Amino acid sequence: MATARRGPYFCGLDAAMDVVAGKWKSLIIWELHEHGTRRFAELRRGLPGVSEKMLVQHLREMEEDGLVHREVYPVVPPKVEYSLTEHGATLNTALESLVEWGQERIRRIGAEKVPVDAA
Amino acid sequence: MATARRGPYFCGLDAAMDVVAGKWKSLIIWELHEHGTRRFAELRRGLPGVSEKMLVQHLREMEEDGLVHREVYPVVPPKVEYSLTEHGATLNTALESLVEWGQERIRRIGAEKVPVDAA
DNA sequence: CGGTATCCAATTCGATACTG
DNA sequence: CAGTATCGAATTGGATACCG
């Protein structure tokens, strides 16, 4: 499972892109930032179309990259909560201007927005 | 050649990521911003390891996305110059905080930097 | 509920050879 | 110089079934 390279990098942008590359990672950051904390099934519902495999895989990589914290509650039925670490939160901040740029671009090219379920 | 989706998107970040996804795109933006204008062979030298195929493909997509301008000079031998459009320049601006985040992350995880040829 | 495991499809990337 | 064309390898993503 060699998704993230983790270096060597050409420049800062290269390193940052490495960590957010992956079909759903940017959306996961968005979800966790919006909601603070999210259970596995909640994330799944918030990301319409994601498969369990991809969601787990991305979450594991982001955990390994120090962006996401995974809290396991030893109860039955199982309960696991995901949240952004401090480092993940700084990434979210660094992404803000890019989010705005993307919103402007959506207007510019007239792309539709996929409706996201409110949880 | 279906690299860019161009919508529909979940959010601004999704749309922005769509446009910079691709192994070399972020580096191309970086190069063009640093140097203002770049010929094909110069870009190739500035991106050690890129194949001609990928470089052309990424440049064409970025042109189609309105990020890159391609100026062809009808001379022999052929001369083509690439540069950022205004829209591309706004993207570069939006990426600045992400670049800084990435630089900090490189320090944090102690990844080496690939040496880039000075042209 | 929160995952694994497995298999398969789609996409992306790279190497090489060739062209106006 | 600035590309095309082609092929195959590698990576990524998706569907389904099953488990503690």
Tab-separated table of C-alpha atoms (C1' of nucleotides) in Angstrom:
chain	number	residue	atom	x	y	z
A	1	MET	CA	0.000	0.000	0.000
A	2	ALA	CA	2.294	2.711	-1.229
A	3	THR	CA	0.030	5.714	-1.557
A	4	ALA	CA	2.037	8.346	0.285
A	5	ARG	CA	5.651	8.758	-0.752
A	6	ARG	CA	6.753	10.701	2.324
A	7	GLY	CA	9.711	12.144	0.459
A	8	PRO	CA	12.073	12.994	-1.004
A	9	TYR	CA	10.309	16.111	-2.219
A	10	PHE	CA	11.064	18.815	-4.734
A	11	CYS	CA	9.460	21.563	-2.705
A	12	GLY	CA	6.878	22.318	-0.021
A	13	LEU	CA	3.993	22.098	-2.428
A	14	ASP	CA	5.130	18.659	-3.479
A	15	ALA	CA	5.202	17.492	0.144
A	16	ALA	CA	1.809	18.971	0.912
A	17	MET	CA	0.225	17.486	-2.186
A	18	ASP	CA	1.637	14.097	-1.296
A	19	VAL	CA	-0.333	14.112	1.913
A	20	VAL	CA	-3.664	15.207	0.418
A	21	ALA	CA	-3.449	13.093	-2.728
A	22	GLY	CA	-6.106	10.407	-2.870
A	23	LYS	CA	-9.623	10.581	-4.090
A	24	TRP	CA	-11.281	11.359	-0.757
A	25	LYS	CA	-8.625	12.804	1.513
A	26	SER	CA	-9.477	16.438	1.015
A	27	LEU	CA	-13.124	15.676	1.706
A	28	ILE	CA	-12.220	13.787	4.868
A	29	ILE	CA	-10.286	16.810	6.129
A	30	TRP	CA	-13.261	18.989	5.291
A	31	GLU	CA	-15.713	16.686	7.093
A	32	LEU	CA	-13.583	16.395	10.215
A	33	HIS	CA	-13.048	20.116	10.345
A	34	GLU	CA	-16.753	20.866	9.935
A	35	HIS	CA	-17.924	18.381	12.524
A	36	GLY	CA	-14.963	18.201	14.892
A	37	THR	CA	-15.391	14.502	15.474
A	38	ARG	CA	-16.851	11.821	13.285
A	39	ARG	CA	-17.576	8.126	13.586
A	40	PHE	CA	-16.718	5.753	10.758
A	41	ALA	CA	-20.290	5.347	9.572
A	42	GLU	CA	-20.889	9.088	9.746
A	43	LEU	CA	-17.920	9.762	7.516
A	44	ARG	CA	-19.189	7.141	5.129
A	45	ARG	CA	-22.543	8.862	4.876
A	46	GLY	CA	-20.891	12.252	4.506
A	47	LEU	CA	-18.854	11.043	1.530
A	48	PRO	CA	-21.431	9.627	-0.864
A	49	GLY	CA	-19.841	7.057	-3.120
A	50	VAL	CA	-16.810	6.178	-1.014
A	51	SER	CA	-16.200	2.478	-0.448
A	52	GLU	CA	-15.345	1.102	2.969
A	53	LYS	CA	-11.995	0.011	1.643
A	54	MET	CA	-10.988	3.462	0.435
A	55	LEU	CA	-12.282	5.182	3.537
A	56	VAL	CA	-10.320	2.924	5.878
A	57	GLN	CA	-7.245	3.105	3.701
A	58	HIS	CA	-7.265	6.885	3.544
A	59	LEU	CA	-7.958	7.218	7.252
A	60	ARG	CA	-5.077	4.883	8.087
A	61	GLU	CA	-2.674	6.816	5.900
A	62	MET	CA	-3.771	10.128	7.327
A	63	GLU	CA	-3.339	8.711	10.795
A	64	GLU	CA	0.156	7.580	9.912
A	65	ASP	CA	0.841	11.026	8.469
A	66	GLY	CA	-0.162	12.534	11.787
A	67	LEU	CA	-3.172	14.389	10.410
A	68	VAL	CA	-5.947	12.333	11.931
A	69	HIS	CA	-6.494	10.967	15.417
A	70	ARG	CA	-8.304	7.679	15.869
A	71	GLU	CA	-9.970	7.092	19.220
A	72	VAL	CA	-11.229	3.587	19.917
A	73	TYR	CA	-13.833	3.080	22.631
A	74	PRO	CA	-13.743	-0.455	24.033
A	75	VAL	CA	-17.484	-0.930	24.010
A	76	VAL	CA	-19.877	-3.169	22.178
A	77	PRO	CA	-20.994	-2.481	19.609
A	78	PRO	CA	-17.628	-0.986	18.625
A	79	LYS	CA	-17.262	2.771	18.554
A	80	VAL	CA	-14.427	4.643	16.869
A	81	GLU	CA	-14.134	8.383	16.554
A	82	TYR	CA	-11.951	10.253	14.107
A	83	SER	CA	-10.805	13.833	14.465
A	84	LEU	CA	-8.093	16.152	13.161
A	85	THR	CA	-4.868	16.326	15.122
A	86	GLU	CA	-3.298	19.741	15.710
A	87	HIS	CA	-1.103	19.119	12.724
A	88	GLY	CA	-4.172	18.195	10.692
A	89	ALA	CA	-5.848	21.398	11.821
A	90	THR	CA	-2.897	23.470	10.587
A	91	LEU	CA	-3.256	21.745	7.240
A	92	ASN	CA	-6.914	22.645	7.164
A	93	THR	CA	-5.983	26.270	7.791
A	94	ALA	CA	-3.394	26.146	5.032
A	95	LEU	CA	-6.081	24.828	2.691
A	96	GLU	CA	-8.537	27.658	3.296
A	97	SER	CA	-7.420	29.918	0.476
A	98	LEU	CA	-7.441	26.935	-1.850
A	99	VAL	CA	-11.017	26.183	-0.830
A	100	GLU	CA	-12.022	29.717	-1.750
A	101	TRP	CA	-10.184	29.494	-5.034
A	102	GLY	CA	-12.047	26.283	-5.806
A	103	GLN	CA	-15.413	27.832	-4.951
A	104	GLU	CA	-14.670	30.706	-7.298
A	105	ARG	CA	-13.637	28.224	-9.959
A	106	ILE	CA	-16.876	26.276	-9.582
A	107	ARG	CA	-18.765	29.492	-10.301
A	108	ARG	CA	-16.393	30.291	-13.147
A	109	ILE	CA	-16.792	27.012	-14.998
A	110	GLY	CA	-20.376	26.480	-13.926
A	111	ALA	CA	-19.803	23.012	-12.487
A	112	GLU	CA	-22.596	21.596	-10.415
A	113	LYS	CA	-22.065	20.756	-6.831
A	114	VAL	CA	-22.782	17.296	-5.584
A	115	PRO	CA	-25.321	17.572	-2.790
A	116	VAL	CA	-23.825	16.377	0.469
A	117	ASP	CA	-26.073	14.760	3.030
A	118	ALA	CA	-26.609	16.750	6.123
A	119	ALA	CA	-26.051	14.431	9.037
B	1	MET	CA	-7.442	11.041	-21.514
B	2	ALA	CA	-9.779	11.592	-18.611
B	3	THR	CA	-7.545	13.046	-15.971
B	4	ALA	CA	-9.529	16.077	-14.855
B	5	ARG	CA	-13.151	15.498	-13.894
B	6	ARG	CA	-14.234	19.133	-14.095
B	7	GLY	CA	-17.178	18.488	-11.826
B	8	PRO	CA	-19.556	17.854	-10.270
B	9	TYR	CA	-17.768	18.669	-7.044
B	10	PHE	CA	-18.503	18.250	-3.374
B	11	CYS	CA	-16.874	21.514	-2.363
B	12	GLY	CA	-14.282	24.101	-3.363
B	13	LEU	CA	-11.413	21.994	-2.114
B	14	ASP	CA	-12.571	19.131	-4.270
B	15	ALA	CA	-12.649	21.368	-7.351
B	16	ALA	CA	-9.231	22.839	-6.612
B	17	MET	CA	-7.666	19.444	-6.000
B	18	ASP	CA	-9.100	18.171	-9.251
B	19	VAL	CA	-7.115	20.758	-11.130
B	20	VAL	CA	-3.781	20.197	-9.377
B	21	ALA	CA	-3.997	16.409	-9.186
B	22	GLY	CA	-1.367	14.694	-11.273
B	23	LYS	CA	2.149	13.786	-10.433
B	24	TRP	CA	3.816	16.912	-11.830
B	25	LYS	CA	1.176	19.611	-11.983
B	26	SER	CA	2.053	21.345	-8.761
B	27	LEU	CA	5.691	21.417	-9.813
B	28	ILE	CA	4.769	22.878	-13.194
B	29	ILE	CA	2.880	25.690	-11.493
B	30	TRP	CA	5.861	26.273	-9.248
B	31	GLU	CA	8.300	26.357	-12.167
B	32	LEU	CA	6.183	28.709	-14.232
B	33	HIS	CA	5.674	31.008	-11.307
B	34	GLU	CA	9.369	31.091	-10.475
B	35	HIS	CA	10.551	31.724	-14.007
B	36	GLY	CA	7.579	33.529	-15.539
B	37	THR	CA	7.982	31.818	-18.859
B	38	ARG	CA	9.424	28.459	-19.729
B	39	ARG	CA	10.109	26.517	-22.912
B	40	PHE	CA	9.233	22.849	-23.146
B	41	ALA	CA	12.810	21.627	-22.794
B	42	GLU	CA	13.432	23.964	-19.878
B	43	LEU	CA	10.446	22.575	-17.999
B	44	ARG	CA	11.699	19.106	-18.722
B	45	ARG	CA	15.084	19.884	-17.206
B	46	GLY	CA	13.442	21.601	-14.243
B	47	LEU	CA	11.375	18.499	-13.462
B	48	PRO	CA	13.936	15.698	-13.225
B	49	GLY	CA	12.307	12.378	-13.938
B	50	VAL	CA	9.291	13.584	-15.876
B	51	SER	CA	8.639	11.856	-19.191
B	52	GLU	CA	7.797	13.826	-22.313
B	53	LYS	CA	4.437	12.135	-22.406
B	54	MET	CA	3.437	13.186	-18.915
B	55	LEU	CA	4.772	16.696	-19.346
B	56	VAL	CA	2.806	17.288	-22.538
B	57	GLN	CA	-0.292	15.663	-21.107
B	58	HIS	CA	-0.240	17.749	-17.958
B	59	LEU	CA	0.479	20.946	-19.872
B	60	ARG	CA	-2.410	20.290	-22.245
B	61	GLU	CA	-4.804	19.661	-19.390
B	62	MET	CA	-3.689	22.760	-17.555
B	63	GLU	CA	-4.112	24.734	-20.748
B	64	GLU	CA	-7.615	23.367	-21.119
B	65	ASP	CA	-8.278	24.245	-17.488
B	66	GLY	CA	-7.268	27.815	-18.238
B	67	LEU	CA	-4.242	27.761	-15.939
B	68	VAL	CA	-1.457	27.762	-18.492
B	69	HIS	CA	-0.922	29.751	-21.656
B	70	ARG	CA	0.874	28.189	-24.598
B	71	GLU	CA	2.546	30.532	-27.039
B	72	VAL	CA	3.794	29.006	-30.285
B	73	TYR	CA	6.390	30.890	-32.302
B	74	PRO	CA	6.298	29.922	-35.988
B	75	VAL	CA	10.043	29.610	-36.369
B	76	VAL	CA	12.393	26.774	-37.092
B	77	PRO	CA	13.520	25.101	-35.016
B	78	PRO	CA	10.148	25.211	-33.208
B	79	LYS	CA	9.806	27.390	-30.162
B	80	VAL	CA	6.971	27.163	-27.652
B	81	GLU	CA	6.705	29.114	-24.446
B	82	TYR	CA	4.531	28.239	-21.480
B	83	SER	CA	3.404	30.653	-18.806
B	84	LEU	CA	0.700	30.986	-16.151
B	85	THR	CA	-2.517	32.708	-17.156
B	86	GLU	CA	-4.056	35.212	-14.757
B	87	HIS	CA	-6.276	32.442	-13.472
B	88	GLY	CA	-3.212	30.242	-13.039
B	89	ALA	CA	-1.519	33.029	-11.127
B	90	THR	CA	-4.468	33.281	-8.728
B	91	LEU	CA	-4.140	29.551	-8.141
B	92	ASN	CA	-0.472	29.983	-7.376
B	93	THR	CA	-1.380	32.643	-4.833
B	94	ALA	CA	-3.979	30.373	-3.288
B	95	LEU	CA	-1.319	27.686	-2.974
B	96	GLU	CA	1.160	29.819	-1.069
B	97	SER	CA	0.055	28.892	2.427
B	98	LEU	CA	0.040	25.253	1.404
B	99	VAL	CA	3.624	25.597	0.174
B	100	GLU	CA	4.635	26.943	3.565
B	101	TRP	CA	2.790	24.155	5.334
B	102	GLY	CA	4.642	21.647	3.195
B	103	GLN	CA	8.004	23.222	3.949
B	104	GLU	CA	7.270	23.022	7.640
B	105	ARG	CA	6.226	19.423	7.207
B	106	ILE	CA	9.452	18.556	5.406
B	107	ARG	CA	11.342	19.859	8.425
B	108	ARG	CA	8.980	18.039	10.739
B	109	ILE	CA	9.350	14.621	9.201
B	110	GLY	CA	12.935	15.152	8.119
B	111	ALA	CA	12.353	14.256	4.492
B	112	GLU	CA	15.147	15.044	2.109
B	113	LYS	CA	14.620	17.459	-0.690
B	114	VAL	CA	15.318	16.399	-4.220
B	115	PRO	CA	17.902	18.770	-5.640
B	116	VAL	CA	16.420	20.707	-8.552
B	117	ASP	CA	18.709	21.777	-11.361
B	118	ALA	CA	19.269	25.450	-11.549
B	119	ALA	CA	18.681	26.459	-15.140
C	1	DC	C1'	-20.324	-1.148	14.222
C	2	DG	C1'	-16.152	-1.045	12.214
C	3	DG	C1'	-13.679	-3.063	9.967
C	4	DT	C1'	-10.619	-7.316	6.528
C	5	DA	C1'	-9.812	-9.992	2.551
C	6	DT	C1'	-10.068	-10.850	-2.143
C	7	DC	C1'	-10.538	-10.109	-6.732
C	8	DC	C1'	-11.149	-7.211	-10.681
C	9	DA	C1'	-11.572	-2.741	-13.414
C	10	DA	C1'	-9.920	1.715	-14.418
C	11	DT	C1'	-6.579	4.978	-14.438
C	12	DT	C1'	-2.021	6.708	-14.380
C	13	DC	C1'	2.595	6.536	-15.330
C	14	DG	C1'	6.956	5.370	-17.726
C	15	DA	C1'	10.060	3.796	-21.554
C	16	DT	C1'	10.963	3.694	-26.093
C	17	DA	C1'	10.731	4.856	-30.793
C	18	DC	C1'	9.607	8.014	-34.209
C	19	DT	C1'	8.254	12.811	-36.696
C	20	DG	C1'	7.681	17.775	-38.749
D	1	DC	C1'	12.959	21.649	-30.507
D	2	DA	C1'	8.695	20.091	-29.434
D	3	DG	C1'	6.248	17.083	-29.724
D	4	DT	C1'	3.177	11.828	-31.188
D	5	DA	C1'	2.337	7.031	-30.869
D	6	DT	C1'	2.357	2.745	-28.716
D	7	DC	C1'	2.853	-0.587	-25.310
D	8	DG	C1'	3.163	-2.454	-20.867
D	9	DA	C1'	3.858	-1.845	-15.835
D	10	DA	C1'	2.316	0.020	-11.700
D	11	DT	C1'	-0.878	2.185	-8.896
D	12	DT	C1'	-5.473	3.244	-7.519
D	13	DG	C1'	-10.159	2.495	-6.937
D	14	DG	C1'	-14.566	-0.316	-6.570
D	15	DA	C1'	-17.639	-4.448	-5.438
D	16	DT	C1'	-18.546	-8.089	-2.776
D	17	DA	C1'	-18.239	-11.204	0.968
D	18	DC	C1'	-17.038	-12.119	5.457
D	19	DC	C1'	-15.427	-11.357	10.659
D	20	DG	C1'	-14.893	-9.950	15.889
